[in-house]
PDB file of C-alpha atoms in Angstrom:
ATOM      1  CA  MET G   1       8.009   1.858 -31.214  1.00  0.00           C
ATOM      2  CA  GLN G   2       9.321   2.194 -27.649  1.00  0.00           C
ATOM      3  CA  PRO G   3       6.827   3.092 -24.882  1.00  0.00           C
ATOM      4  CA  GLN G   4       7.246   6.243 -22.855  1.00  0.00           C
ATOM      5  CA  PRO G   5       6.942   5.187 -19.202  1.00  0.00           C
ATOM      6  CA  GLU G   6       6.786   8.773 -17.995  1.00  0.00           C
ATOM      7  CA  GLN G   7       3.632   9.290 -20.023  1.00  0.00           C
ATOM      8  CA  LYS G   8       1.895   5.936 -19.662  1.00  0.00           C
ATOM      9  CA  ASN G   9       1.444   3.659 -16.683  1.00  0.00           C
ATOM     10  CA  VAL G  10       1.626  -0.123 -16.562  1.00  0.00           C
ATOM     11  CA  VAL G  11       0.106  -1.649 -13.420  1.00  0.00           C
ATOM     12  CA  ILE G  12       0.171  -5.285 -12.309  1.00  0.00           C
ATOM     13  CA  VAL G  13      -2.579  -6.118  -9.828  1.00  0.00           C
ATOM     14  CA  SER G  14      -2.045  -9.242  -7.763  1.00  0.00           C
ATOM     15  CA  GLY G  15      -2.781 -10.478  -4.270  1.00  0.00           C
ATOM     16  CA  MET G  16      -4.551 -13.024  -2.132  1.00  0.00           C
ATOM     17  CA  SER G  17      -7.625 -14.695  -3.578  1.00  0.00           C
ATOM     18  CA  GLY G  18     -10.706 -12.962  -2.188  1.00  0.00           C
ATOM     19  CA  SER G  19      -8.828  -9.815  -1.141  1.00  0.00           C
ATOM     20  CA  GLY G  20     -10.285  -7.461  -3.747  1.00  0.00           C
ATOM     21  CA  LYS G  21      -8.132  -7.767  -6.880  1.00  0.00           C
ATOM     22  CA  SER G  22     -11.124  -7.615  -9.214  1.00  0.00           C
ATOM     23  CA  THR G  23     -12.433  -4.523  -7.441  1.00  0.00           C
ATOM     24  CA  ALA G  24      -9.004  -2.922  -7.775  1.00  0.00           C
ATOM     25  CA  LEU G  25      -9.024  -3.564 -11.513  1.00  0.00           C
ATOM     26  CA  LYS G  26     -12.494  -2.044 -11.798  1.00  0.00           C
ATOM     27  CA  VAL G  27     -11.163   1.096 -10.132  1.00  0.00           C
ATOM     28  CA  PHE G  28      -8.423   1.379 -12.764  1.00  0.00           C
ATOM     29  CA  GLU G  29     -11.015   0.700 -15.462  1.00  0.00           C
ATOM     30  CA  ASP G  30     -13.102   3.606 -14.123  1.00  0.00           C
ATOM     31  CA  MET G  31      -9.949   5.741 -14.222  1.00  0.00           C
ATOM     32  CA  GLY G  32      -9.750   5.067 -17.960  1.00  0.00           C
ATOM     33  CA  PHE G  33      -7.117   2.320 -17.977  1.00  0.00           C
ATOM     34  CA  PHE G  34      -7.153  -0.572 -20.423  1.00  0.00           C
ATOM     35  CA  CYS G  35      -7.694  -3.542 -18.084  1.00  0.00           C
ATOM     36  CA  VAL G  36      -7.230  -7.303 -18.468  1.00  0.00           C
ATOM     37  CA  ASP G  37      -7.982  -9.744 -15.648  1.00  0.00           C
ATOM     38  CA  GLY G  38      -6.735 -13.314 -15.271  1.00  0.00           C
ATOM     39  CA  LEU G  39      -3.864 -12.707 -17.668  1.00  0.00           C
ATOM     40  CA  PRO G  40      -1.345 -15.562 -18.012  1.00  0.00           C
ATOM     41  CA  ALA G  41       1.961 -14.093 -16.892  1.00  0.00           C
ATOM     42  CA  ARG G  42       3.785 -15.100 -20.073  1.00  0.00           C
ATOM     43  CA  MET G  43       1.357 -13.014 -22.128  1.00  0.00           C
ATOM     44  CA  ALA G  44       2.182  -9.765 -20.312  1.00  0.00           C
ATOM     45  CA  PRO G  45       5.101  -8.706 -22.564  1.00  0.00           C
ATOM     46  CA  ALA G  46       3.059  -9.334 -25.707  1.00  0.00           C
ATOM     47  CA  LEU G  47       0.114  -7.359 -24.307  1.00  0.00           C
ATOM     48  CA  ILE G  48       2.370  -4.447 -23.321  1.00  0.00           C
ATOM     49  CA  GLU G  49       3.892  -4.386 -26.813  1.00  0.00           C
ATOM     50  CA  LEU G  50       0.437  -4.444 -28.400  1.00  0.00           C
ATOM     51  CA  PHE G  51      -0.794  -1.737 -26.053  1.00  0.00           C
ATOM     52  CA  PHE G  52       2.028   0.683 -26.791  1.00  0.00           C
ATOM     53  CA  ASN G  53       1.984  -0.011 -30.518  1.00  0.00           C
ATOM     54  CA  SER G  54      -1.740   0.428 -31.062  1.00  0.00           C
ATOM     55  CA  SER G  55      -3.853   1.483 -28.072  1.00  0.00           C
ATOM     56  CA  ALA G  56      -1.666   3.629 -25.843  1.00  0.00           C
ATOM     57  CA  LYS G  57      -2.929   6.916 -27.232  1.00  0.00           C
ATOM     58  CA  ASP G  58      -6.484   6.043 -26.186  1.00  0.00           C
ATOM     59  CA  TYR G  59      -5.773   5.202 -22.511  1.00  0.00           C
ATOM     60  CA  PRO G  60      -3.807   6.691 -19.604  1.00  0.00           C
ATOM     61  CA  GLY G  61      -2.361   3.278 -18.850  1.00  0.00           C
ATOM     62  CA  LEU G  62      -2.604  -0.505 -18.806  1.00  0.00           C
ATOM     63  CA  ALA G  63      -3.665  -2.573 -15.760  1.00  0.00           C
ATOM     64  CA  MET G  64      -3.194  -6.359 -15.730  1.00  0.00           C
ATOM     65  CA  GLY G  65      -4.629  -8.753 -13.161  1.00  0.00           C
ATOM     66  CA  MET G  66      -2.397 -11.767 -12.442  1.00  0.00           C
ATOM     67  CA  ASP G  67      -2.781 -14.409  -9.757  1.00  0.00           C
ATOM     68  CA  LEU G  68      -2.725 -18.102  -8.929  1.00  0.00           C
ATOM     69  CA  ARG G  69      -5.596 -18.870 -11.276  1.00  0.00           C
ATOM     70  CA  GLN G  70      -2.890 -19.197 -13.926  1.00  0.00           C
ATOM     71  CA  PRO G  71      -0.620 -22.285 -13.760  1.00  0.00           C
ATOM     72  CA  ASP G  72       2.976 -21.603 -12.674  1.00  0.00           C
ATOM     73  CA  PHE G  73       2.222 -17.907 -12.137  1.00  0.00           C
ATOM     74  CA  VAL G  74       4.982 -17.423  -9.560  1.00  0.00           C
ATOM     75  CA  GLY G  75       7.438 -19.527 -11.552  1.00  0.00           C
ATOM     76  CA  GLN G  76       7.007 -17.191 -14.513  1.00  0.00           C
ATOM     77  CA  TRP G  77       7.109 -13.981 -12.478  1.00  0.00           C
ATOM     78  CA  LYS G  78      10.833 -13.130 -12.606  1.00  0.00           C
ATOM     79  CA  GLU G  79      11.079 -13.991 -16.287  1.00  0.00           C
ATOM     80  CA  VAL G  80       8.099 -11.794 -17.084  1.00  0.00           C
ATOM     81  CA  LEU G  81       9.529  -8.787 -15.222  1.00  0.00           C
ATOM     82  CA  LEU G  82      12.783  -9.136 -17.164  1.00  0.00           C
ATOM     83  CA  ASP G  83      10.866  -9.335 -20.441  1.00  0.00           C
ATOM     84  CA  VAL G  84       8.831  -6.244 -19.546  1.00  0.00           C
ATOM     85  CA  GLN G  85      12.006  -4.247 -18.941  1.00  0.00           C
ATOM     86  CA  LYS G  86      12.859  -4.643 -22.632  1.00  0.00           C
ATOM     87  CA  PHE G  87      10.120  -2.082 -23.300  1.00  0.00           C
ATOM     88  CA  SER G  88      11.734   0.461 -20.921  1.00  0.00           C
ATOM     89  CA  VAL G  89       8.778   0.016 -18.600  1.00  0.00           C
ATOM     90  CA  ARG G  90       8.982  -0.391 -14.845  1.00  0.00           C
ATOM     91  CA  PRO G  91       5.480  -1.638 -13.915  1.00  0.00           C
ATOM     92  CA  THR G  92       3.829  -0.556 -10.696  1.00  0.00           C
ATOM     93  CA  ILE G  93       2.834  -3.597  -8.624  1.00  0.00           C
ATOM     94  CA  LEU G  94      -0.318  -3.367  -6.503  1.00  0.00           C
ATOM     95  CA  PHE G  95      -0.867  -6.215  -4.038  1.00  0.00           C
ATOM     96  CA  THR G  96      -4.183  -6.636  -2.228  1.00  0.00           C
ATOM     97  CA  ASP G  97      -4.182  -8.572   1.011  1.00  0.00           C
ATOM     98  CA  SER G  98      -6.492  -9.457   3.884  1.00  0.00           C
ATOM     99  CA  SER G  99      -6.368 -11.468   7.077  1.00  0.00           C
ATOM    100  CA  ASN G 100      -7.051 -15.191   6.756  1.00  0.00           C
ATOM    101  CA  GLN G 101     -10.030 -14.831   9.082  1.00  0.00           C
ATOM    102  CA  ILE G 102     -11.652 -12.283   6.776  1.00  0.00           C
ATOM    103  CA  LEU G 103     -10.829 -14.333   3.674  1.00  0.00           C
ATOM    104  CA  LEU G 104     -12.423 -17.423   5.235  1.00  0.00           C
ATOM    105  CA  ARG G 105     -15.550 -15.404   5.946  1.00  0.00           C
ATOM    106  CA  ARG G 106     -15.682 -14.058   2.401  1.00  0.00           C
ATOM    107  CA  TYR G 107     -15.312 -17.515   0.895  1.00  0.00           C
ATOM    108  CA  ALA G 108     -18.062 -18.792   3.170  1.00  0.00           C
ATOM    109  CA  THR G 109     -20.308 -16.013   1.879  1.00  0.00           C
ATOM    110  CA  THR G 110     -19.574 -16.400  -1.839  1.00  0.00           C
ATOM    111  CA  ARG G 111     -19.144 -20.219  -1.752  1.00  0.00           C
ATOM    112  CA  ARG G 112     -16.596 -20.003  -4.546  1.00  0.00           C
ATOM    113  CA  PRO G 113     -13.717 -22.515  -4.649  1.00  0.00           C
ATOM    114  CA  HIS G 114     -10.202 -21.413  -3.810  1.00  0.00           C
ATOM    115  CA  PRO G 115      -7.758 -22.049  -6.702  1.00  0.00           C
ATOM    116  CA  LEU G 116      -5.510 -24.189  -4.460  1.00  0.00           C
ATOM    117  CA  ALA G 117      -8.212 -26.075  -2.581  1.00  0.00           C
ATOM    118  CA  SER G 118      -8.441 -29.784  -3.315  1.00  0.00           C
ATOM    119  CA  GLY G 119      -9.496 -33.041  -1.763  1.00  0.00           C
ATOM    120  CA  ASN G 120      -6.300 -33.089   0.280  1.00  0.00           C
ATOM    121  CA  LEU G 121      -6.120 -29.382   1.081  1.00  0.00           C
ATOM    122  CA  GLY G 122      -8.967 -27.504   2.717  1.00  0.00           C
ATOM    123  CA  LEU G 123      -9.689 -23.788   2.455  1.00  0.00           C
ATOM    124  CA  GLU G 124      -7.642 -22.761   5.482  1.00  0.00           C
ATOM    125  CA  GLY G 125      -4.639 -24.747   4.287  1.00  0.00           C
ATOM    126  CA  ALA G 126      -5.074 -23.349   0.766  1.00  0.00           C
ATOM    127  CA  LEU G 127      -4.942 -19.789   2.097  1.00  0.00           C
ATOM    128  CA  GLU G 128      -1.799 -20.518   4.085  1.00  0.00           C
ATOM    129  CA  ARG G 129      -0.181 -22.081   1.031  1.00  0.00           C
ATOM    130  CA  GLU G 130      -1.190 -19.179  -1.204  1.00  0.00           C
ATOM    131  CA  ARG G 131       0.241 -16.652   1.264  1.00  0.00           C
ATOM    132  CA  GLU G 132       3.529 -18.545   1.323  1.00  0.00           C
ATOM    133  CA  ILE G 133       3.710 -18.724  -2.482  1.00  0.00           C
ATOM    134  CA  LEU G 134       2.878 -15.045  -3.015  1.00  0.00           C
ATOM    135  CA  GLU G 135       5.189 -13.625  -0.331  1.00  0.00           C
ATOM    136  CA  PRO G 136       8.027 -12.790  -2.814  1.00  0.00           C
ATOM    137  CA  ILE G 137       5.589 -10.834  -4.993  1.00  0.00           C
ATOM    138  CA  ARG G 138       4.119  -9.053  -1.967  1.00  0.00           C
ATOM    139  CA  ALA G 139       7.641  -8.043  -0.938  1.00  0.00           C
ATOM    140  CA  GLN G 140       8.229  -6.457  -4.376  1.00  0.00           C
ATOM    141  CA  ALA G 141       4.954  -4.550  -4.450  1.00  0.00           C
ATOM    142  CA  ASP G 142       4.910  -0.772  -4.675  1.00  0.00           C
ATOM    143  CA  LEU G 143       1.551  -0.668  -2.915  1.00  0.00           C
ATOM    144  CA  VAL G 144       0.175  -3.210  -0.437  1.00  0.00           C
ATOM    145  CA  ILE G 145      -3.450  -2.622   0.525  1.00  0.00           C
ATOM    146  CA  ASP G 146      -4.954  -4.585   3.412  1.00  0.00           C
ATOM    147  CA  THR G 147      -8.668  -4.800   2.616  1.00  0.00           C
ATOM    148  CA  SER G 148      -9.677  -6.618   5.814  1.00  0.00           C
ATOM    149  CA  HIS G 149     -11.869  -3.811   7.105  1.00  0.00           C
ATOM    150  CA  TYR G 150     -12.740  -2.057   3.836  1.00  0.00           C
ATOM    151  CA  SER G 151     -16.072  -2.007   2.086  1.00  0.00           C
ATOM    152  CA  VAL G 152     -16.029  -1.963  -1.721  1.00  0.00           C
ATOM    153  CA  HIS G 153     -16.453   1.813  -1.576  1.00  0.00           C
ATOM    154  CA  ASP G 154     -13.631   2.194   0.961  1.00  0.00           C
ATOM    155  CA  LEU G 155     -11.309   0.148  -1.229  1.00  0.00           C
ATOM    156  CA  ARG G 156     -12.166   2.243  -4.268  1.00  0.00           C
ATOM    157  CA  ARG G 157     -11.393   5.465  -2.389  1.00  0.00           C
ATOM    158  CA  VAL G 158      -8.120   4.154  -0.954  1.00  0.00           C
ATOM    159  CA  ILE G 159      -6.849   2.939  -4.333  1.00  0.00           C
ATOM    160  CA  GLN G 160      -7.709   6.240  -5.998  1.00  0.00           C
ATOM    161  CA  ASP G 161      -6.044   8.250  -3.225  1.00  0.00           C
ATOM    162  CA  LYS G 162      -2.926   6.099  -3.110  1.00  0.00           C
ATOM    163  CA  TRP G 163      -2.598   5.956  -6.881  1.00  0.00           C
ATOM    164  CA  GLU G 164      -2.869   9.723  -7.172  1.00  0.00           C
ATOM    165  CA  SER G 165      -0.136  10.141  -4.574  1.00  0.00           C
ATOM    166  CA  LEU G 166       2.032   7.430  -6.118  1.00  0.00           C
ATOM    167  CA  SER G 167       1.743   8.584  -9.718  1.00  0.00           C
ATOM    168  CA  SER G 168       2.383  12.240  -8.879  1.00  0.00           C
ATOM    169  CA  ARG G 169       5.781  11.604  -7.334  1.00  0.00           C
ATOM    170  CA  SER G 170       9.159  10.574  -8.666  1.00  0.00           C
ATOM    171  CA  GLN G 171      10.454   7.031  -9.018  1.00  0.00           C
ATOM    172  CA  GLY G 172      12.495   5.407  -6.264  1.00  0.00           C
ATOM    173  CA  MET G 173      11.710   3.792  -2.950  1.00  0.00           C
ATOM    174  CA  ARG G 174       8.224   4.719  -1.854  1.00  0.00           C
ATOM    175  CA  VAL G 175       7.587   5.535   1.804  1.00  0.00           C
ATOM    176  CA  HIS G 176       3.990   5.191   2.977  1.00  0.00           C
ATOM    177  CA  LEU G 177       3.024   6.621   6.372  1.00  0.00           C
ATOM    178  CA  ILE G 178      -0.028   5.412   8.300  1.00  0.00           C
ATOM    179  CA  SER G 179      -1.490   6.887  11.470  1.00  0.00           C
ATOM    180  CA  PHE G 180      -3.815   4.557  13.360  1.00  0.00           C
ATOM    181  CA  GLY G 181      -5.500   3.806  16.667  1.00  0.00           C
ATOM    182  CA  PHE G 182      -4.444   0.720  18.600  1.00  0.00           C
ATOM    183  CA  LYS G 183      -8.003   0.127  19.763  1.00  0.00           C
ATOM    184  CA  TYR G 184      -8.957  -0.462  16.117  1.00  0.00           C
ATOM    185  CA  GLY G 185      -5.937  -2.645  15.300  1.00  0.00           C
ATOM    186  CA  ALA G 186      -2.448  -2.075  13.932  1.00  0.00           C
ATOM    187  CA  PRO G 187      -1.989  -2.095  10.110  1.00  0.00           C
ATOM    188  CA  ALA G 188      -1.015  -5.577   8.975  1.00  0.00           C
ATOM    189  CA  GLU G 189       0.984  -4.220   6.023  1.00  0.00           C
ATOM    190  CA  ALA G 190       3.316  -2.042   8.111  1.00  0.00           C
ATOM    191  CA  ASP G 191       7.048  -2.768   8.060  1.00  0.00           C
ATOM    192  CA  MET G 192       7.541  -0.636  11.178  1.00  0.00           C
ATOM    193  CA  VAL G 193       4.978   0.023  13.920  1.00  0.00           C
ATOM    194  CA  THR G 194       5.642   2.737  16.510  1.00  0.00           C
ATOM    195  CA  ASP G 195       3.625   3.066  19.726  1.00  0.00           C
ATOM    196  CA  LEU G 196       3.144   6.748  20.611  1.00  0.00           C
ATOM    197  CA  ARG G 197       0.986   6.260  23.683  1.00  0.00           C
ATOM    198  CA  PHE G 198       3.801   7.615  25.874  1.00  0.00           C
ATOM    199  CA  LEU G 199       3.279  11.129  24.473  1.00  0.00           C
ATOM    200  CA  PRO G 200       1.000  13.733  26.152  1.00  0.00           C
ATOM    201  CA  ASN G 201      -2.613  12.967  25.261  1.00  0.00           C
ATOM    202  CA  PRO G 202      -4.779  15.945  24.157  1.00  0.00           C
ATOM    203  CA  TYR G 203      -7.891  13.801  24.590  1.00  0.00           C
ATOM    204  CA  PHE G 204      -7.952  14.616  28.297  1.00  0.00           C
ATOM    205  CA  ASP G 205      -8.120  18.347  27.630  1.00  0.00           C
ATOM    206  CA  GLU G 206     -11.768  19.143  26.875  1.00  0.00           C
ATOM    207  CA  ALA G 207     -10.812  22.199  24.822  1.00  0.00           C
ATOM    208  CA  LEU G 208      -8.467  20.163  22.609  1.00  0.00           C
ATOM    209  CA  ARG G 209     -10.455  16.931  22.372  1.00  0.00           C
ATOM    210  CA  PRO G 210     -12.591  17.930  19.326  1.00  0.00           C
ATOM    211  CA  MET G 211      -9.473  18.858  17.348  1.00  0.00           C
ATOM    212  CA  SER G 212      -7.103  16.514  15.527  1.00  0.00           C
ATOM    213  CA  GLY G 213      -3.386  16.074  14.995  1.00  0.00           C
ATOM    214  CA  LYS G 214      -3.694  18.206  11.865  1.00  0.00           C
ATOM    215  CA  ASP G 215      -4.491  21.235  14.011  1.00  0.00           C
ATOM    216  CA  GLU G 216      -1.580  23.396  15.122  1.00  0.00           C
ATOM    217  CA  ALA G 217      -2.778  23.455  18.733  1.00  0.00           C
ATOM    218  CA  ILE G 218      -2.620  19.655  18.936  1.00  0.00           C
ATOM    219  CA  ALA G 219       0.785  19.496  17.241  1.00  0.00           C
ATOM    220  CA  ARG G 220       2.152  22.029  19.747  1.00  0.00           C
ATOM    221  CA  TYR G 221       0.625  20.162  22.689  1.00  0.00           C
ATOM    222  CA  VAL G 222       2.156  16.853  21.592  1.00  0.00           C
ATOM    223  CA  LEU G 223       5.495  17.943  20.147  1.00  0.00           C
ATOM    224  CA  ASP G 224       6.580  21.360  21.458  1.00  0.00           C
ATOM    225  CA  SER G 225       7.710  20.147  24.876  1.00  0.00           C
ATOM    226  CA  ASN G 226       9.420  17.010  26.107  1.00  0.00           C
ATOM    227  CA  PRO G 227       9.158  14.114  25.681  1.00  0.00           C
ATOM    228  CA  GLY G 228       7.515  14.917  22.323  1.00  0.00           C
ATOM    229  CA  HIS G 229      10.052  17.486  21.156  1.00  0.00           C
ATOM    230  CA  GLU G 230      13.070  15.307  21.891  1.00  0.00           C
ATOM    231  CA  TYR G 231      11.346  12.191  20.558  1.00  0.00           C
ATOM    232  CA  LEU G 232      10.592  13.840  17.203  1.00  0.00           C
ATOM    233  CA  ARG G 233      14.166  15.119  16.900  1.00  0.00           C
ATOM    234  CA  ARG G 234      15.585  11.655  17.466  1.00  0.00           C
ATOM    235  CA  LEU G 235      12.978  10.008  15.222  1.00  0.00           C
ATOM    236  CA  LEU G 236      13.772  12.274  12.273  1.00  0.00           C
ATOM    237  CA  GLU G 237      17.490  11.767  12.857  1.00  0.00           C
ATOM    238  CA  PHE G 238      16.921   8.002  12.829  1.00  0.00           C
ATOM    239  CA  LEU G 239      14.901   8.182   9.601  1.00  0.00           C
ATOM    240  CA  ASP G 240      17.489  10.401   7.905  1.00  0.00           C
ATOM    241  CA  PHE G 241      20.062   7.722   8.665  1.00  0.00           C
ATOM    242  CA  THR G 242      18.076   4.560   7.884  1.00  0.00           C
ATOM    243  CA  LEU G 243      15.864   5.427   4.891  1.00  0.00           C
ATOM    244  CA  PRO G 244      18.773   5.996   2.482  1.00  0.00           C
ATOM    245  CA  LEU G 245      20.148   2.615   3.577  1.00  0.00           C
ATOM    246  CA  TYR G 246      16.843   0.916   2.732  1.00  0.00           C
ATOM    247  CA  ALA G 247      16.801   2.695  -0.634  1.00  0.00           C
ATOM    248  CA  SER G 248      20.382   1.741  -1.493  1.00  0.00           C
ATOM    249  CA  GLU G 249      19.558  -1.878  -0.653  1.00  0.00           C
ATOM    250  CA  GLY G 250      17.084  -1.790  -3.534  1.00  0.00           C
ATOM    251  CA  ARG G 251      13.862  -1.775  -1.561  1.00  0.00           C
ATOM    252  CA  TYR G 252      10.735  -0.821  -3.503  1.00  0.00           C
ATOM    253  CA  ARG G 253       8.512   0.224  -0.615  1.00  0.00           C
ATOM    254  CA  LEU G 254       8.599   0.945   3.106  1.00  0.00           C
ATOM    255  CA  THR G 255       5.449   1.344   5.198  1.00  0.00           C
ATOM    256  CA  MET G 256       5.701   2.973   8.621  1.00  0.00           C
ATOM    257  CA  ALA G 257       2.763   3.107  11.029  1.00  0.00           C
ATOM    258  CA  PHE G 258       2.429   5.433  14.023  1.00  0.00           C
ATOM    259  CA  GLY G 259      -0.215   4.535  16.562  1.00  0.00           C
ATOM    260  CA  CYS G 260      -1.881   6.112  19.571  1.00  0.00           C
ATOM    261  CA  THR G 261      -5.036   5.042  21.392  1.00  0.00           C
ATOM    262  CA  GLY G 262      -7.709   6.346  19.020  1.00  0.00           C
ATOM    263  CA  GLY G 263      -5.722   7.395  15.948  1.00  0.00           C
ATOM    264  CA  ARG G 264      -6.822  11.034  15.935  1.00  0.00           C
ATOM    265  CA  HIS G 265      -4.412  13.163  17.972  1.00  0.00           C
ATOM    266  CA  ARG G 266      -0.874  11.981  18.777  1.00  0.00           C
ATOM    267  CA  SER G 267      -0.423   9.568  15.870  1.00  0.00           C
ATOM    268  CA  VAL G 268      -1.719  12.106  13.352  1.00  0.00           C
ATOM    269  CA  ALA G 269       0.480  14.914  14.734  1.00  0.00           C
ATOM    270  CA  VAL G 270       3.635  12.795  14.552  1.00  0.00           C
ATOM    271  CA  THR G 271       2.755  11.376  11.117  1.00  0.00           C
ATOM    272  CA  GLU G 272       2.168  14.872   9.720  1.00  0.00           C
ATOM    273  CA  ALA G 273       5.517  16.031  11.128  1.00  0.00           C
ATOM    274  CA  VAL G 274       7.316  13.045   9.601  1.00  0.00           C
ATOM    275  CA  LEU G 275       5.508  13.598   6.289  1.00  0.00           C
ATOM    276  CA  ALA G 276       6.609  17.242   6.099  1.00  0.00           C
ATOM    277  CA  HIS G 277      10.198  16.366   6.968  1.00  0.00           C
ATOM    278  CA  LEU G 278      10.513  13.513   4.464  1.00  0.00           C
ATOM    279  CA  ARG G 279       9.053  15.622   1.670  1.00  0.00           C
ATOM    280  CA  GLU G 280      11.575  18.342   2.462  1.00  0.00           C
ATOM    281  CA  GLN G 281      14.292  15.697   2.180  1.00  0.00           C
ATOM    282  CA  GLY G 282      13.003  14.690  -1.269  1.00  0.00           C
ATOM    283  CA  PHE G 283      11.593  11.290  -0.382  1.00  0.00           C
ATOM    284  CA  ASN G 284       8.757   9.734  -2.394  1.00  0.00           C
ATOM    285  CA  VAL G 285       6.180   9.689   0.422  1.00  0.00           C
ATOM    286  CA  SER G 286       2.428   9.286   0.830  1.00  0.00           C
ATOM    287  CA  VAL G 287       0.188   9.340   3.891  1.00  0.00           C
ATOM    288  CA  GLU G 288      -2.960   7.646   5.178  1.00  0.00           C
ATOM    289  CA  HIS G 289      -4.757   8.587   8.396  1.00  0.00           C
ATOM    290  CA  ARG G 290      -6.547   5.286   8.777  1.00  0.00           C
ATOM    291  CA  HIS G 291      -8.657   5.819  11.895  1.00  0.00           C
ATOM    292  CA  PHE G 292      -8.817   9.624  11.839  1.00  0.00           C
ATOM    293  CA  SER G 293     -12.606   9.794  11.782  1.00  0.00           C
ATOM    294  CA  LEU G 294     -13.015   7.034  14.387  1.00  0.00           C
ATOM    295  CA  GLY G 295     -10.741   8.308  17.143  1.00  0.00           C
TER     296      GLY G 295
END
């Protein structure tokens, strides 16, 4: 029996140790998925076959947690993906990440050993080594979620929102847009970061300050006159030229971040304009206004 990938989802959850992989799997479990954590990579094809031959009708999908707890995980990765393709399945890869500083703090709190730590390699060195080893998998991921500043509840909400957006759109390169405020920090997972602090700032207009970039009045203030109008025209022209090139190169995912001071006005207005344009062009695109409520 061949699986039907358009009807069922197969998700591989991986990422840095301590970055929230287990929480991510619990989210998929709450969404009704059949979930397995700590799965040896070589067992993935057998589990997928078993799932589609016996359990698929009972679950919306299968989520598998894989990481460095299993010996030679990265060495088996390419072989496993090739084996999975025999079932006409293209798994979605979710990679959780966090800054080393945050991971060090979490390990200090939980006092659990890192899988690469040893007598000759301390925790900080183990994290650096793990990041180096996992970089090829991170680069292939469909979703990269930086959990540095997320609570468990924040992470749950973000995964649910991103998964809903991801699963509702067609296959192909996925473009994820993030608006943010520089005073809260730029997104670590962004492939492109654009500084919009040169645009007119509605914050200094008391009548506009309570609004956000989602409001038409703010969008007009930022983008209807120059430099905003001309900037947006050139930005969209640039994206129309470059995004198909990224897609034809075989890229899985592209994350673009647009930042202003607080992440509420200019960055949101530009991100919403880019979102509308890319959807009109048929791109597989999702959006996250990261600091919207803080700006």
